Amino acid sequence: GEDVEQSLFLSVREGDSSVINCTYTDSSSTYLYWYKQEPGAGLQLLTYIFSNMDMKQDQRLTVLLNKKDKHLSLRIADTQTGDSAIYFCAEGTNDYKLSFGAGTTVTVRA
Amino acid sequence: DTGVSQDPRHKITKRGQNVTFRCDPISEHNRLYWYRQTLGQGPEFLTYFQNEAQLEKSRLLSDRFSAERPKGSFSTLEIQRTEQGDSAMYLCASSYSGAGETQYFGPGTRLLVL
């Protein structure tokens, strides 16, 4: 996903909040997504936000969207060891394909 | 509750051999997608179907790759004359058009070409 950029690594202490950032380039994006991938597994949809929203909260997850800056973030409250995984940001610009970032590896330390 | 399933989960083959992967989408989903993911990268779009029609193919999909969805349900992805560069995770996803286009992914098929 050359059009979607994410920082590669994040280390966070158990119980703290994690914030994963993403920037995208296509202003015609309609939906933006966060997926989680554990080792050797497929992608699990965590949450998504429609481009006319600026915030969405779902339990421990908060998504913030700054459409002007094309910036998306995912905040995980009270990070647990089970949150250790790779997190992918993806934009849906057309009716079908998603463009993904390279993923942010989140490591939760005790 | 059945999600997207893929078979096989792992495949090791020798260069030059043909391989075929299968994807079974969520039953009421009319759209099916194939992506490829290499190590350290996000998934890259390969192709997608709406019902049985293949509507888009990425330029990543060389002539050695072919995908079908004959009855608008399961899909197969075949790679002919495999090359070492084909080694990757092949992911299938499905969605229902009109429902926010949320794509749900299967567990993937990991291909290793020796």
CSV table of C-alpha atoms in Angstrom, one decimal:
chain,number,residue,atom,x,y,z
A,1,GLY,CA,0.0,0.0,0.0
A,2,GLU,CA,2.1,2.9,-1.2
A,3,ASP,CA,-0.8,5.2,-0.6
A,4,VAL,CA,-1.3,4.2,3.0
A,5,GLU,CA,1.5,4.7,5.5
A,6,GLN,CA,1.9,3.5,9.1
A,7,SER,CA,4.7,3.5,11.6
A,8,LEU,CA,6.2,0.0,11.7
A,9,PHE,CA,6.5,-0.7,15.5
A,10,LEU,CA,4.9,0.3,18.7
A,11,SER,CA,5.8,-1.0,22.2
A,12,VAL,CA,3.4,-0.3,25.0
A,13,ARG,CA,3.2,-1.3,28.7
A,14,GLU,CA,0.3,-3.5,29.7
A,15,GLY,CA,-2.6,-1.4,31.0
A,16,ASP,CA,-1.5,1.7,29.1
A,17,SER,CA,-3.2,3.1,26.0
A,18,SER,CA,-1.9,2.4,22.5
A,19,VAL,CA,-2.2,4.8,19.7
A,20,ILE,CA,-1.5,3.6,16.1
A,21,ASN,CA,-1.4,6.2,13.4
A,22,CYS,CA,-2.0,6.0,9.7
A,23,THR,CA,-2.0,8.5,6.8
A,24,TYR,CA,-3.6,8.0,3.5
A,25,THR,CA,-3.6,9.9,0.2
A,26,ASP,CA,-6.9,9.4,-1.6
A,27,SER,CA,-9.4,12.0,-0.7
A,28,SER,CA,-12.2,10.0,-2.3
A,29,SER,CA,-11.9,7.2,0.4
A,30,THR,CA,-15.3,6.3,1.5
A,31,TYR,CA,-14.5,3.9,4.4
A,32,LEU,CA,-11.3,3.5,6.5
A,33,TYR,CA,-10.7,0.2,8.3
A,34,TRP,CA,-8.5,-1.2,11.0
A,35,TYR,CA,-7.7,-4.9,10.9
A,36,LYS,CA,-5.7,-7.0,13.3
A,37,GLN,CA,-3.5,-9.9,12.3
A,38,GLU,CA,-2.0,-12.4,14.7
A,39,PRO,CA,1.0,-14.6,13.6
A,40,GLY,CA,0.1,-17.0,10.9
A,41,ALA,CA,-3.5,-16.0,10.8
A,42,GLY,CA,-5.8,-14.0,8.5
A,43,LEU,CA,-7.0,-10.5,9.1
A,44,GLN,CA,-9.6,-9.8,11.7
A,45,LEU,CA,-11.8,-6.7,11.2
A,46,LEU,CA,-11.6,-4.6,14.3
A,47,THR,CA,-13.6,-1.5,13.3
A,48,TYR,CA,-14.2,0.9,10.5
A,49,ILE,CA,-15.3,4.5,10.1
A,50,PHE,CA,-17.2,6.2,7.3
A,51,SER,CA,-15.4,9.2,5.8
A,52,ASN,CA,-18.0,11.7,6.9
A,53,MET,CA,-17.4,10.8,10.6
A,54,ASP,CA,-14.6,12.1,12.7
A,55,MET,CA,-14.8,9.7,15.6
A,56,LYS,CA,-16.1,6.2,16.4
A,57,GLN,CA,-15.9,4.4,19.7
A,58,ASP,CA,-16.3,0.7,20.2
A,59,GLN,CA,-15.6,-0.7,23.7
A,60,ARG,CA,-11.8,-0.3,24.1
A,61,LEU,CA,-11.3,1.0,20.6
A,62,THR,CA,-11.5,4.6,19.5
A,63,VAL,CA,-11.0,5.7,15.9
A,64,LEU,CA,-10.2,9.3,15.1
A,65,LEU,CA,-10.4,10.6,11.5
A,66,ASN,CA,-9.0,13.9,10.4
A,67,LYS,CA,-10.1,14.1,6.8
A,68,LYS,CA,-8.4,17.4,6.1
A,69,ASP,CA,-5.0,15.9,7.0
A,70,LYS,CA,-5.9,12.4,5.8
A,71,HIS,CA,-4.9,11.0,9.1
A,72,LEU,CA,-6.5,8.1,10.9
A,73,SER,CA,-5.7,6.8,14.3
A,74,LEU,CA,-6.7,3.8,16.5
A,75,ARG,CA,-6.5,4.1,20.2
A,76,ILE,CA,-6.7,0.9,22.3
A,77,ALA,CA,-7.5,1.6,25.9
A,78,ASP,CA,-6.1,-0.6,28.7
A,79,THR,CA,-3.9,-2.6,26.4
A,80,GLN,CA,-3.6,-6.3,27.2
A,81,THR,CA,-1.1,-8.9,26.2
A,82,GLY,CA,-3.7,-10.4,23.8
A,83,ASP,CA,-3.5,-7.1,21.9
A,84,SER,CA,0.0,-7.9,20.7
A,85,ALA,CA,-0.4,-8.3,16.9
A,86,ILE,CA,0.1,-6.5,13.6
A,87,TYR,CA,-2.5,-3.8,13.0
A,88,PHE,CA,-3.3,-2.7,9.4
A,89,CYS,CA,-5.0,0.5,8.3
A,90,ALA,CA,-6.9,0.2,5.0
A,91,GLU,CA,-8.7,2.6,2.8
A,92,GLY,CA,-11.7,1.7,0.6
A,93,THR,CA,-11.7,4.1,-2.3
A,94,ASN,CA,-13.8,2.3,-4.8
A,95,ASP,CA,-16.6,-0.1,-4.7
A,96,TYR,CA,-14.3,-3.0,-4.1
A,97,LYS,CA,-10.6,-3.2,-3.4
A,98,LEU,CA,-8.9,-2.1,-0.2
A,99,SER,CA,-5.5,-0.5,-0.1
A,100,PHE,CA,-3.5,-1.5,3.0
A,101,GLY,CA,-0.6,0.0,4.9
A,102,ALA,CA,2.4,-2.2,5.7
A,103,GLY,CA,1.1,-2.7,9.2
A,104,THR,CA,2.2,-1.7,12.7
A,105,THR,CA,3.6,-4.4,15.0
A,106,VAL,CA,2.3,-3.8,18.5
A,107,THR,CA,4.2,-5.4,21.3
A,108,VAL,CA,2.7,-5.3,24.8
A,109,ARG,CA,5.2,-5.7,27.6
A,110,ALA,CA,4.4,-6.6,31.2
B,1,ASP,CA,-21.4,-19.1,12.7
B,2,THR,CA,-19.2,-19.8,9.7
B,3,GLY,CA,-16.8,-17.2,8.4
B,4,VAL,CA,-14.7,-17.3,5.3
B,5,SER,CA,-12.8,-20.5,4.9
B,6,GLN,CA,-9.8,-21.4,2.8
B,7,ASP,CA,-8.2,-24.6,1.8
B,8,PRO,CA,-5.5,-25.7,2.1
B,9,ARG,CA,-4.0,-23.6,4.9
B,10,HIS,CA,-0.4,-24.4,3.8
B,11,LYS,CA,1.0,-25.6,0.5
B,12,ILE,CA,4.6,-26.4,-0.4
B,13,THR,CA,5.4,-27.0,-4.0
B,14,LYS,CA,8.3,-27.2,-6.3
B,15,ARG,CA,9.0,-24.5,-8.9
B,16,GLY,CA,7.1,-25.2,-12.1
B,17,GLN,CA,4.2,-27.1,-10.5
B,18,ASN,CA,0.6,-25.9,-10.6
B,19,VAL,CA,-1.3,-25.2,-7.5
B,20,THR,CA,-5.0,-24.5,-6.8
B,21,PHE,CA,-6.5,-22.8,-3.7
B,22,ARG,CA,-10.1,-22.7,-2.7
B,23,CYS,CA,-12.1,-20.1,-0.9
B,24,ASP,CA,-15.6,-20.5,0.6
B,25,PRO,CA,-17.1,-17.1,1.4
B,26,ILE,CA,-19.7,-16.2,4.0
B,27,SER,CA,-22.9,-17.7,2.5
B,28,GLU,CA,-24.9,-14.5,1.9
B,29,HIS,CA,-22.0,-12.5,0.5
B,30,ASN,CA,-22.1,-11.8,-3.2
B,31,ARG,CA,-18.6,-10.3,-3.5
B,32,LEU,CA,-15.4,-12.2,-3.2
B,33,TYR,CA,-11.8,-10.9,-3.2
B,34,TRP,CA,-8.4,-12.4,-3.5
B,35,TYR,CA,-5.3,-10.6,-2.0
B,36,ARG,CA,-1.7,-11.6,-1.7
B,37,GLN,CA,0.5,-10.8,1.3
B,38,THR,CA,4.2,-11.1,1.4
B,39,LEU,CA,6.3,-11.0,4.5
B,40,GLY,CA,6.3,-7.6,6.2
B,41,GLN,CA,3.8,-6.1,3.9
B,42,GLY,CA,0.1,-5.5,3.9
B,43,PRO,CA,-2.3,-7.4,1.6
B,44,GLU,CA,-2.3,-6.4,-2.0
B,45,PHE,CA,-5.5,-6.7,-4.1
B,46,LEU,CA,-5.4,-9.3,-6.9
B,47,THR,CA,-9.0,-9.7,-8.2
B,48,TYR,CA,-12.6,-9.6,-7.2
B,49,PHE,CA,-15.9,-11.2,-8.2
B,50,GLN,CA,-19.5,-10.0,-7.9
B,51,ASN,CA,-21.5,-13.2,-8.0
B,52,GLU,CA,-19.9,-15.3,-10.7
B,53,ALA,CA,-18.5,-12.3,-12.7
B,54,GLN,CA,-14.8,-11.4,-12.4
B,55,LEU,CA,-15.0,-7.6,-12.5
B,56,GLU,CA,-11.4,-6.5,-11.8
B,57,LYS,CA,-7.9,-7.9,-12.0
B,58,SER,CA,-4.8,-6.2,-10.7
B,59,ARG,CA,-1.7,-6.0,-12.9
B,60,LEU,CA,-0.1,-8.2,-10.2
B,61,LEU,CA,-2.2,-11.0,-11.6
B,62,SER,CA,0.1,-12.4,-14.3
B,63,ASP,CA,-1.1,-14.7,-17.1
B,64,ARG,CA,-0.1,-17.6,-14.9
B,65,PHE,CA,-2.8,-16.8,-12.4
B,66,SER,CA,-6.4,-17.6,-13.0
B,67,ALA,CA,-9.4,-17.2,-10.7
B,68,GLU,CA,-12.9,-18.6,-11.0
B,69,ARG,CA,-16.2,-18.4,-9.2
B,70,PRO,CA,-18.4,-20.6,-11.3
B,71,LYS,CA,-21.6,-20.6,-9.4
B,72,GLY,CA,-21.2,-17.4,-7.5
B,73,SER,CA,-20.3,-19.3,-4.3
B,74,PHE,CA,-16.9,-20.7,-3.7
B,75,SER,CA,-13.9,-19.5,-5.7
B,76,THR,CA,-10.6,-21.1,-6.8
B,77,LEU,CA,-7.3,-19.4,-7.5
B,78,GLU,CA,-4.9,-21.4,-9.7
B,79,ILE,CA,-1.2,-20.6,-10.2
B,80,GLN,CA,0.4,-22.3,-13.1
B,81,ARG,CA,4.2,-22.9,-13.4
B,82,THR,CA,4.9,-21.6,-10.0
B,83,GLU,CA,7.9,-19.4,-9.4
B,84,GLN,CA,9.8,-18.8,-6.1
B,85,GLY,CA,8.4,-15.2,-6.2
B,86,ASP,CA,4.9,-16.6,-5.9
B,87,SER,CA,5.7,-17.6,-2.3
B,88,ALA,CA,3.2,-15.6,-0.1
B,89,MET,CA,0.1,-15.8,1.9
B,90,TYR,CA,-3.0,-15.8,-0.3
B,91,LEU,CA,-6.0,-14.2,1.4
B,92,CYS,CA,-9.6,-14.4,0.4
B,93,ALA,CA,-12.3,-12.0,1.6
B,94,SER,CA,-16.0,-11.6,1.1
B,95,SER,CA,-18.5,-8.9,1.5
B,96,TYR,CA,-22.1,-8.0,0.8
B,97,SER,CA,-22.6,-5.1,-1.5
B,98,GLY,CA,-24.6,-2.4,0.1
B,99,ALA,CA,-23.5,-3.2,3.6
B,100,GLY,CA,-20.6,-0.7,3.8
B,101,GLU,CA,-18.4,-3.0,1.8
B,102,THR,CA,-17.0,-4.5,4.9
B,103,GLN,CA,-14.7,-7.3,3.9
B,104,TYR,CA,-14.2,-10.3,6.1
B,105,PHE,CA,-11.1,-12.3,5.6
B,106,GLY,CA,-10.3,-16.0,5.7
B,107,PRO,CA,-7.3,-17.5,7.5
B,108,GLY,CA,-5.3,-17.5,4.3
B,109,THR,CA,-3.3,-20.1,2.3
B,110,ARG,CA,0.4,-19.9,2.8
B,111,LEU,CA,2.3,-21.0,-0.3
B,112,LEU,CA,6.0,-21.9,-0.3
B,113,VAL,CA,7.6,-22.5,-3.7
B,114,LEU,CA,10.9,-24.3,-3.5
